[in-house]
Coordinates of C-alpha atoms and ligand atoms in Angstrom, one line a residue:
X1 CA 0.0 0.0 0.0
X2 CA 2.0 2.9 -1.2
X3 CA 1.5 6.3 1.4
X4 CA -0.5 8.1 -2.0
X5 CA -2.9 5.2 -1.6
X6 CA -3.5 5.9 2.0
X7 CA -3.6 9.0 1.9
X8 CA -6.1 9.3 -0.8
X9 CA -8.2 6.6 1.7
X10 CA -7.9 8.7 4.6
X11 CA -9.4 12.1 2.9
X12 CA -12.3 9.8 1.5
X13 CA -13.0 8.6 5.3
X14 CA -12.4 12.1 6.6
X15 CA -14.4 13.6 3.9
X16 CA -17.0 11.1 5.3
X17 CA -17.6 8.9 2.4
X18 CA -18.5 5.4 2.5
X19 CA -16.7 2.7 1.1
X20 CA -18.0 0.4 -1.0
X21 CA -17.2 -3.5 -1.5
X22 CA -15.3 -2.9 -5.1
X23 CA -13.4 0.5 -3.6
X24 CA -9.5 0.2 -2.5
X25 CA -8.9 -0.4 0.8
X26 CA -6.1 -1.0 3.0
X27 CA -5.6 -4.7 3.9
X28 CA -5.6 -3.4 7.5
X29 CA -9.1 -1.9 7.0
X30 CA -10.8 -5.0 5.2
X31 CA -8.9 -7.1 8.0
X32 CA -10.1 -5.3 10.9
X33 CA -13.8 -4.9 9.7
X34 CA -14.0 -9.0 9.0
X35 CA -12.7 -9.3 12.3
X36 CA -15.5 -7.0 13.6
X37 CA -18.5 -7.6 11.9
X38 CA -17.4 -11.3 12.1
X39 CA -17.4 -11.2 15.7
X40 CA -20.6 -9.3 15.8
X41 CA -22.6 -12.1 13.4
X42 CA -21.0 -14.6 15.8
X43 CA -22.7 -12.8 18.8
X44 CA -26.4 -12.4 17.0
X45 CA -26.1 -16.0 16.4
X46 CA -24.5 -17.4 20.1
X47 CA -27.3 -14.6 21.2
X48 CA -29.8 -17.1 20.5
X49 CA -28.9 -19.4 22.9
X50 CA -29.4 -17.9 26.3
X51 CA -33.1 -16.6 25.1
X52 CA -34.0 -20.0 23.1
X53 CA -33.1 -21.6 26.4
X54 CA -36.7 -20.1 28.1
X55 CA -38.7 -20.0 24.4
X56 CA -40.9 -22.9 26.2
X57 CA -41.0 -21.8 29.2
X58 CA -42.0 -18.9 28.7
X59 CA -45.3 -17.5 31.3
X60 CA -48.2 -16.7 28.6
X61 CA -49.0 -17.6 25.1
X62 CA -48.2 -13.6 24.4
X63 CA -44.9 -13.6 26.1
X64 CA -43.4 -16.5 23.7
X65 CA -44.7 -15.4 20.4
X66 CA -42.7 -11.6 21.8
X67 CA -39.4 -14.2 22.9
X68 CA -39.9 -16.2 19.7
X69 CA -40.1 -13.5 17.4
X70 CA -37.3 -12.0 19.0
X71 CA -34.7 -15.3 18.7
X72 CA -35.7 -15.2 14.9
X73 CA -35.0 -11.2 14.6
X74 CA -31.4 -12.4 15.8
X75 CA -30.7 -15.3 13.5
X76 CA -31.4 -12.7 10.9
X77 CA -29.0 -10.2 12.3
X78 CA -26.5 -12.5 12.2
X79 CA -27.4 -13.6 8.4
X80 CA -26.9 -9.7 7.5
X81 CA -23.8 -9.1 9.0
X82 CA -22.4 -12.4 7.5
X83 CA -23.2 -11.5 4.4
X84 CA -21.6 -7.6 4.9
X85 CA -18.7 -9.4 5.6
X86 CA -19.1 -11.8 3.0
X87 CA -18.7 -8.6 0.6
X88 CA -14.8 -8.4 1.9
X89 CA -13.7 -11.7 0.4
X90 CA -14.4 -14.1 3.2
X91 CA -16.9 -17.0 3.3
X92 CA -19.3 -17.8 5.8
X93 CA -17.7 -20.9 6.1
X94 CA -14.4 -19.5 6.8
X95 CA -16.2 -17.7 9.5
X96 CA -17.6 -20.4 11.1
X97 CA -14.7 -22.9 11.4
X98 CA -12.7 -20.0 12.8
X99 CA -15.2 -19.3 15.5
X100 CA -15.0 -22.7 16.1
X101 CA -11.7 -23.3 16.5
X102 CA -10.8 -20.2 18.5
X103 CA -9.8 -17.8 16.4
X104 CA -12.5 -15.3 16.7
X105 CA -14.5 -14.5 19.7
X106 CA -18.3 -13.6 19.8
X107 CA -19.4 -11.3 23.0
X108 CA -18.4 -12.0 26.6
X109 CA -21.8 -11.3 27.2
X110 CA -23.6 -14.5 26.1
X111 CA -21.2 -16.7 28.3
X112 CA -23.0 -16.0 31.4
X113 CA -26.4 -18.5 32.3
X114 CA -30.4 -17.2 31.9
X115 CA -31.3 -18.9 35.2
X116 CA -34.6 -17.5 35.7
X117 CA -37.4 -15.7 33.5
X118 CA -36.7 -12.6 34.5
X119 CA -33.4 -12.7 33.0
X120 CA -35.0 -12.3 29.7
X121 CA -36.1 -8.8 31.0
X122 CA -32.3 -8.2 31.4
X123 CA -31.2 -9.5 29.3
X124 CA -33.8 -7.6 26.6
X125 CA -33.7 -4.6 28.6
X126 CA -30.1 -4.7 29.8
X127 CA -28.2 -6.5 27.0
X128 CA -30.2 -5.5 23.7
X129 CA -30.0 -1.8 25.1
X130 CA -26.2 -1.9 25.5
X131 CA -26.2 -3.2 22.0
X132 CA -28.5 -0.5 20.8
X133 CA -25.8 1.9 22.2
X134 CA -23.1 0.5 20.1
X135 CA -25.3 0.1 17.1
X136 CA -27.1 3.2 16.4
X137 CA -23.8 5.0 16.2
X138 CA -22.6 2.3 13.7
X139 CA -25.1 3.2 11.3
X140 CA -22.7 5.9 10.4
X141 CA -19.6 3.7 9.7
X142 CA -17.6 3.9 7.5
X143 CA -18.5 0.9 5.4
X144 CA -21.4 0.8 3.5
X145 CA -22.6 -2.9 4.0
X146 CA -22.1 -2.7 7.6
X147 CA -23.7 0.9 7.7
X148 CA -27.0 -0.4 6.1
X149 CA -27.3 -3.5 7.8
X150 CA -26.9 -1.9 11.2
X151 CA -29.7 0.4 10.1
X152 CA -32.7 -2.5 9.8
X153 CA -30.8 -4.3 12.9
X154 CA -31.0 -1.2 15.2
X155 CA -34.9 -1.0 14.2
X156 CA -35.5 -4.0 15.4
X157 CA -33.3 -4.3 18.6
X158 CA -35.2 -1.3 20.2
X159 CA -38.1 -3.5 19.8
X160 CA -35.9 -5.8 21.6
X161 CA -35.2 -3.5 24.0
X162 CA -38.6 -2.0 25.0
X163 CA -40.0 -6.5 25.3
X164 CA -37.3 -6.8 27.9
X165 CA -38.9 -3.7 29.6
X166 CA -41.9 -4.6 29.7
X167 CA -41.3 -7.8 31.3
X168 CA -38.7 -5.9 34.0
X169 CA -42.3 -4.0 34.7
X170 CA -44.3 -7.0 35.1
X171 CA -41.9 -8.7 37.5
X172 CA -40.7 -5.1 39.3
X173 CA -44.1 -4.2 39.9
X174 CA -46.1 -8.4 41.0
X175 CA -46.0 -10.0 43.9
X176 CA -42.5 -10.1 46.1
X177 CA -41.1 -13.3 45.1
X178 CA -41.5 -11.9 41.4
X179 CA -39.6 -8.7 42.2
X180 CA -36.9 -10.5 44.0
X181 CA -36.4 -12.4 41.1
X182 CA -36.2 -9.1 39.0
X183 CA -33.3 -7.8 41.4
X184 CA -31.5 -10.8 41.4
X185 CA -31.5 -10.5 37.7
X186 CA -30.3 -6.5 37.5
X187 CA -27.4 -7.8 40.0
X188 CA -26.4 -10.8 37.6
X189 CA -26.5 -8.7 34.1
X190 CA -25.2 -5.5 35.6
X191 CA -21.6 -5.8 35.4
X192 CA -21.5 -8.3 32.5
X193 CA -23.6 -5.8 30.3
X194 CA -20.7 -3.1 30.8
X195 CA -18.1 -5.4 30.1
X196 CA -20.4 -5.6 26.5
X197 CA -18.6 -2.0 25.6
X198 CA -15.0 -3.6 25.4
X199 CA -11.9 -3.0 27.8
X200 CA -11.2 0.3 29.2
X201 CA -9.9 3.0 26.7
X202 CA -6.3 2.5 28.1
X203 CA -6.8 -1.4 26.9
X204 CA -8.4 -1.0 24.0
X205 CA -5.6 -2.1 21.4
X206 CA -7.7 -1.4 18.5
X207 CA -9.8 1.6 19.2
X208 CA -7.4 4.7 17.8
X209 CA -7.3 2.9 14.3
X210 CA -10.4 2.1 14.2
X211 CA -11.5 5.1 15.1
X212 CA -9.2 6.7 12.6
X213 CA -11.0 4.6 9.7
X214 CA -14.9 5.1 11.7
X215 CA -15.2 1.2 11.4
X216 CA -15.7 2.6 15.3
X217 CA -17.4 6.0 16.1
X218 CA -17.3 6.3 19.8
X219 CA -14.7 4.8 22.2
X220 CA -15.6 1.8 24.6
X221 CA -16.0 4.5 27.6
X222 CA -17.7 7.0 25.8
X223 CA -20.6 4.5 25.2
X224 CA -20.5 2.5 28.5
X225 CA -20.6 6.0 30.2
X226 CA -23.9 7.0 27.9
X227 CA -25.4 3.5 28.5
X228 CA -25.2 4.2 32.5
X229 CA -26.5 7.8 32.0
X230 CA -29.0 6.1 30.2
X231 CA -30.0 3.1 32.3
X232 CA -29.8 4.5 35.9
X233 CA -33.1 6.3 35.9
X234 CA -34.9 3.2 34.0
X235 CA -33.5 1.2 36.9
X236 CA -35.1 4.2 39.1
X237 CA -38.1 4.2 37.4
X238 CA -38.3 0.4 38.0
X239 CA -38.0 0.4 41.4
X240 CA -34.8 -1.4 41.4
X241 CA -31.3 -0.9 42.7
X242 CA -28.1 -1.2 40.6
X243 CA -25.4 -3.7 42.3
X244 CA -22.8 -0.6 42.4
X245 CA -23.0 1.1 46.2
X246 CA -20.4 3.6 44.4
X247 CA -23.0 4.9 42.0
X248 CA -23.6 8.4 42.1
X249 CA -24.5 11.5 40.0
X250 CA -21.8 13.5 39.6
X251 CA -23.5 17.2 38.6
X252 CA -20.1 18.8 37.6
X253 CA -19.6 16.2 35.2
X254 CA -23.1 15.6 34.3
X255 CA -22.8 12.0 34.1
X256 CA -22.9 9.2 36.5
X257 CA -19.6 7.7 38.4
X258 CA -20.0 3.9 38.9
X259 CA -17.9 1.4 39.3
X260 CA -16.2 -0.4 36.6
X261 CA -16.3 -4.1 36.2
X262 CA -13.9 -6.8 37.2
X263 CA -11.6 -6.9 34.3
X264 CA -10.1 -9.6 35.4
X265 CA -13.5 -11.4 34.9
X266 CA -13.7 -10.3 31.3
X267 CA -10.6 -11.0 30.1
X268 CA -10.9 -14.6 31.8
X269 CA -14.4 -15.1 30.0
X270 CA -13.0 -13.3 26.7
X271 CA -10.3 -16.5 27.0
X272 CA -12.5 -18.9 26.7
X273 CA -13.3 -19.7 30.5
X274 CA -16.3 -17.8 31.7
X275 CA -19.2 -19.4 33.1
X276 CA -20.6 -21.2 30.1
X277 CA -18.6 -20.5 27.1
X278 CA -17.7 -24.6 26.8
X279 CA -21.6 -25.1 26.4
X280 CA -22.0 -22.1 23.7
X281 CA -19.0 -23.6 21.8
X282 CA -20.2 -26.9 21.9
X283 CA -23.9 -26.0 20.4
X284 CA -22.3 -23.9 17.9
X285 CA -20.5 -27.0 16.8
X286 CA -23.1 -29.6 17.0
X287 CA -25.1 -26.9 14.7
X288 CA -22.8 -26.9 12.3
X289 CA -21.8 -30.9 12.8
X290 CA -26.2 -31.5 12.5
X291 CA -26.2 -29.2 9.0
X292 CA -23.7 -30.7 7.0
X293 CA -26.1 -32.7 5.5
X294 CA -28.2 -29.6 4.4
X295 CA -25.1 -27.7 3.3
X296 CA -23.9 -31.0 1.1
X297 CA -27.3 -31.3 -0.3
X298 CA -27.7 -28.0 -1.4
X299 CA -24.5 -27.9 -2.7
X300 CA -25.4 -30.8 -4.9
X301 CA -28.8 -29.6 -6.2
X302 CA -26.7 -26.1 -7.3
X303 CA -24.3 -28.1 -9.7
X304 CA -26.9 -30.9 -10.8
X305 CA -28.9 -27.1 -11.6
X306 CA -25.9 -25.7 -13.3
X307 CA -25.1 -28.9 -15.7
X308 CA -29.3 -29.1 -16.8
X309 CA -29.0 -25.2 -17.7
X310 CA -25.9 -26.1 -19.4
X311 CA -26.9 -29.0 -21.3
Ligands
ACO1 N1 -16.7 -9.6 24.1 C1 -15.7 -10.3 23.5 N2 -14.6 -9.8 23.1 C2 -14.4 -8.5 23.2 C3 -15.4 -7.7 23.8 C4 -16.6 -8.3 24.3 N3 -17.5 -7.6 24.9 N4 -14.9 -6.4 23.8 C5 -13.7 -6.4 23.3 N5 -13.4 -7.7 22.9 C6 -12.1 -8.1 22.4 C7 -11.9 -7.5 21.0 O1 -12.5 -8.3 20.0 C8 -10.4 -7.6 21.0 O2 -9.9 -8.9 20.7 P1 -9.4 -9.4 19.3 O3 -8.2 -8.5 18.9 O4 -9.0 -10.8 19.5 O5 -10.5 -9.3 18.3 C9 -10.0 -7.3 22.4 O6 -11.1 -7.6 23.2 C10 -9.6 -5.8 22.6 O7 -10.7 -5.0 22.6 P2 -10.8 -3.7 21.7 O8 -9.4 -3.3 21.2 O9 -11.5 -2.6 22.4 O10 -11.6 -4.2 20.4 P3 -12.6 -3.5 19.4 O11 -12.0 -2.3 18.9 O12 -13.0 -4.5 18.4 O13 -13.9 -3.1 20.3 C11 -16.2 -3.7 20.4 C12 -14.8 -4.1 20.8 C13 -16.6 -2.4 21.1 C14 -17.1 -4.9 20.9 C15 -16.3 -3.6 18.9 O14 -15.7 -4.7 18.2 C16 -17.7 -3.4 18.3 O15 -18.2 -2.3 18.4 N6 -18.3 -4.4 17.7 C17 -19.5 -4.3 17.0 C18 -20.7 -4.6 18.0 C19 -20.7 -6.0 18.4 O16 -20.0 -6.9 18.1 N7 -21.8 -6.3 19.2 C20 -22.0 -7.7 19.6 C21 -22.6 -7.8 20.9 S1 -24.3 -7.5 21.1 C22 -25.2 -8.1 19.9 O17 -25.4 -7.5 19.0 C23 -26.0 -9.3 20.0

């Protein structure tokens, strides 16, 4: 990549134009956004697990077509943003094996267990809001795919969102055992749903470039402090207390302080070894193991197609 090259890539990202699958780009660039929105299509898809996990046990008839519905949305998230990174020159395939064997990671977030049902009002409210946070700003990336999948995706996560709320409600505001059960929740999501925003800035090895090239538009602190602003009065509002005695309004600042998480925690489930990362792994596999048959079949009925239009 001669420095004309670059240069002339720079001025079109500062200029703020997009850049489009056939455009020039840096191998640095295509290599850090198949990395991201890999990662990202790995984490719609390992989303579906801790949710799918309470699709039949959900409470009412209403509730599960909401949870159901909401599963699906994320399997089609995930189909998206492999195909936007499909448009850089790697397969699905590719992707798949290399989430497999460790290669590429998928969110810390879905590692941790949905014990109860009102974990899937965190986990909507709490998780799918975090995400929203990250999202909406990506609509404005730098690359075009990504940019216009994230725009359908971030339609449909506030739905996300607002379901989770409105089962947070339910619980917060039933009987004691039910709001018990929604505490118990907040404290189990809290710190695991700020770990969602990445390291701390001063960790963050790939932030400044990609921040440089907007494949990022905010830093990981910039948007885990506007997810806390955010979150705090909901949490108010719901008559529940977040698990951070430390937590305070800080008026000169006009944002909250709280306490970060336990890095150590995060980089241990980011590793490979949080709570249930073995059992996400191993479904992932036995997914892909189970659909061989439907990949190889399909595969077969293309080229039996191709020779009869041929012939
Ligand atoms: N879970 C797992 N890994 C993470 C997380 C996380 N929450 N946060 C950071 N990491 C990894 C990074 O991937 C990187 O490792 P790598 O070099 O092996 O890829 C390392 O930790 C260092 O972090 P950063 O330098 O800060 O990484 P990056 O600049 O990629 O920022 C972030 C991380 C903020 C998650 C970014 O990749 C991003 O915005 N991704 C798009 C959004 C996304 O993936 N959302 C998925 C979760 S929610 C959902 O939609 C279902």
């Amino acid at each position: 990549d001669s420095p004309e090259k670059l240069a002339a890539f720079q001025a079109r990202i500062d200029a703020g134009e997009q850049i489009e699958p056939k455009d020039w780009m840096p191998e640095g660039y295509r290599k850090t956004l198949i990395r991201q929105i890999g990662q990202h299509a790995h984490s719609e898809i390992v989303g579906q697990l801790p949710e799918g996990n309470w699709i039949t046990r959900a409470p009412t008839l209403e509730r599960k077509a909401n949870l159901l519905a909401k599963v699906q949305d994320e399997a089609g998230h995930g189909l998206y943003l492999y195909c936007a990174a499909e448009t850089l020159g790697v397969t699905r395939d590719e992707l798949t094996r290399m989430l497999l064997d460790g290669r590429m990671k998928y969110s810390s977030i879905f590692n941790y267990p949905t014990l109860t049902w009102a974990d899937m009002g965190a986990v909507g409210w709490l998780v799918d809001g975090a995400a929203i946070m990250n999202q909406v700003p990506l609509q404005r990336t730098s690359y075009g795919p990504y940019a216009r999948a994230m725009v359908r995706i971030c339609k449909e996560e506030s739905f996300h969102q607002r379901q989770g709320f409105h089962i947070m409600m339910a619980m917060a505001g039933g009987s004691s055992d039910q709001r018990r059960m929604a505490q118990d929740a907040l404290n189990r999501f809290w710190f695991p749903a700020l770990m969602m925003f990445g390291p701390s800035d001063k960790d963050s090895v790939h932030s400044a470039q990609s921040m440089a090239w907007k494949i990022k538009m905010n830093t990981n602190d910039e948007l885990r402090q506007k997810f806390v602003d955010e979150t705090v009065p909901q949490a108010e509002y719901l008559g529940l207390t977040i698990p951070d005695p430390d937590l305070a309004w800080n008026e000169e600042e006009g944002h909250y302080s709280f306490t970060e998480p336990d890095w150590s925690e995060f980089f241990e489930v980011i590793a490979g070894n949080g709570p249930c990362n073995v059992d996400r792994i191993t479904a992932r596999r036995t997914a892909w193991d189970d659909g061989a048959w439907v990949r190889d079949a399909l595969m077969a009925h293309a080229e039996k197609s191709a020779a009869r239009k041929m012939a």
